[in-house]
Amino acid sequence: MAIVLFDTNIIIDMLDGVPEALEVVAGGEYESKIISSINWMEVACQMTPERIADFRIKLLRLDIDVVQTSEQIMVRAAAIRRASTKENTKKTLPDCIIRATAEVENRIVITRNARDFGGPGPFVHVPYILEHGVVSNVRPPLA
């Protein structure tokens, strides 16, 4: 069974009622599911206090933990950001923190934007593509 970190776009899709996102989040047989505190903030900043309360409940019901940024995550995020600057692929600091959280926690990132996390590979899973409200290229949830 996989241990995963959901990226912000997957969580937003799920909350917006995209069936494929709900299937990815709730349908996979994961050993453990997390989001980073950065993911939480990116989602919550778009919500009213009432919706934030509902969001917290949904995370609890789906057994998704929120991982805070530790010193180990900070150091790894700084290294990722520094490398992206040198490679001229300059990643945003939030994406670096999310990627560092996944790496430090040994997680597979589930996202719609693999580029933010070093591209497709064994530690990045793109379950579907969503463009202009249309879902395509649906892949089965990780097991």
XYZ file of C-alpha atoms in Angstrom:
143
model
C 0.000 0.000 0.000
C 1.229 3.476 -0.879
C 1.998 6.332 1.463
C 1.070 9.584 -0.235
C 0.973 13.375 -0.089
C -1.869 15.060 -1.965
C -1.011 18.291 -3.752
C -3.256 21.321 -3.456
C -4.870 20.919 -6.888
C -6.137 17.410 -6.046
C -7.653 18.603 -2.747
C -9.302 21.604 -4.434
C -10.688 19.360 -7.196
C -12.114 17.014 -4.563
C -13.752 19.887 -2.678
C -15.111 21.235 -5.988
C -16.820 17.894 -6.619
C -14.596 16.450 -9.357
C -15.506 12.723 -9.144
C -12.050 11.581 -10.253
C -10.435 13.578 -7.449
C -12.756 12.071 -4.864
C -11.937 8.614 -6.228
C -8.208 9.342 -5.959
C -8.442 10.656 -2.398
C -11.078 8.330 -0.949
C -10.832 5.352 -3.284
C -7.173 4.476 -3.056
C -6.016 1.920 -0.536
C -3.308 3.995 1.078
C -1.332 3.094 4.148
C -1.102 6.768 5.056
C -2.302 10.083 3.566
C -1.001 13.575 4.283
C -0.983 17.126 3.044
C 1.605 19.686 4.071
C 0.696 22.753 6.083
C 1.399 24.707 2.862
C -1.264 22.679 1.010
C -3.671 23.362 3.864
C -3.025 27.123 3.679
C -3.326 27.210 -0.127
C -6.760 25.583 0.137
C -7.993 27.428 3.242
C -7.061 30.915 2.025
C -9.918 30.649 -0.473
C -12.497 29.735 2.191
C -14.781 31.362 4.701
C -14.312 30.338 8.352
C -17.352 28.054 8.021
C -15.900 26.286 5.002
C -12.565 25.921 6.802
C -14.389 24.095 9.605
C -15.970 21.778 7.007
C -12.553 21.300 5.375
C -11.031 20.223 8.706
C -13.853 17.718 9.229
C -13.441 16.342 5.706
C -9.700 15.814 6.282
C -10.466 13.966 9.522
C -13.105 11.772 7.878
C -10.738 10.941 5.025
C -7.927 10.214 7.508
C -5.630 12.844 5.969
C -3.049 14.267 8.357
C -1.514 17.740 8.050
C 2.279 17.717 8.406
C 3.884 20.857 9.810
C 7.137 22.213 8.401
C 10.022 20.812 10.448
C 13.648 21.882 10.400
C 14.485 18.895 8.181
C 11.784 19.978 5.714
C 13.047 23.588 5.795
C 16.616 22.525 4.994
C 15.472 20.228 2.166
C 13.129 22.912 0.739
C 15.970 25.436 0.695
C 18.173 22.940 -1.171
C 15.435 22.239 -3.735
C 14.848 25.969 -4.262
C 18.578 26.665 -4.564
C 19.003 23.862 -7.131
C 16.005 25.075 -9.144
C 17.500 28.565 -9.283
C 20.826 27.225 -10.550
C 19.072 25.000 -13.114
C 16.996 27.978 -14.289
C 13.779 26.061 -13.512
C 13.045 28.323 -10.527
C 10.353 26.600 -8.468
C 8.114 28.574 -6.141
C 8.960 28.309 -2.467
C 5.566 26.732 -1.589
C 6.155 23.994 -4.194
C 9.653 23.440 -2.795
C 8.242 23.068 0.722
C 5.566 20.634 -0.469
C 8.135 18.587 -2.397
C 10.498 18.628 0.599
C 7.670 17.441 2.842
C 7.033 14.517 0.496
C 10.730 13.656 0.310
C 11.367 13.885 4.057
C 8.219 11.861 4.773
C 9.047 9.358 1.953
C 5.751 9.992 0.157
C 4.502 9.722 -3.396
C 3.134 13.116 -4.478
C -0.297 12.897 -6.083
C -0.727 15.986 -8.250
C -1.984 17.271 -11.578
C 1.253 19.199 -12.116
C 4.239 16.838 -12.127
C 6.556 19.615 -13.301
C 6.357 21.268 -9.859
C 7.806 18.131 -8.300
C 10.625 17.210 -10.646
C 8.529 15.697 -13.426
C 6.876 12.309 -13.802
C 8.585 9.467 -12.006
C 8.231 6.868 -9.282
C 7.575 9.501 -6.598
C 5.085 11.605 -8.589
C 1.679 10.299 -9.662
C -0.645 12.220 -12.005
C -4.040 10.497 -11.683
C -5.862 12.561 -14.320
C -5.673 15.719 -16.391
C -8.233 18.482 -15.925
C -8.422 21.143 -18.639
C -11.289 23.582 -19.084
C -13.466 21.477 -16.771
C -12.896 18.278 -18.768
C -11.142 15.299 -17.172
C -9.005 13.022 -19.350
C -6.200 10.457 -19.107
C -7.619 8.949 -15.914
C -5.278 6.504 -14.191
C -6.308 4.128 -11.409
C -5.620 5.112 -7.801
C -2.392 3.877 -6.301
C -2.672 0.755 -4.202
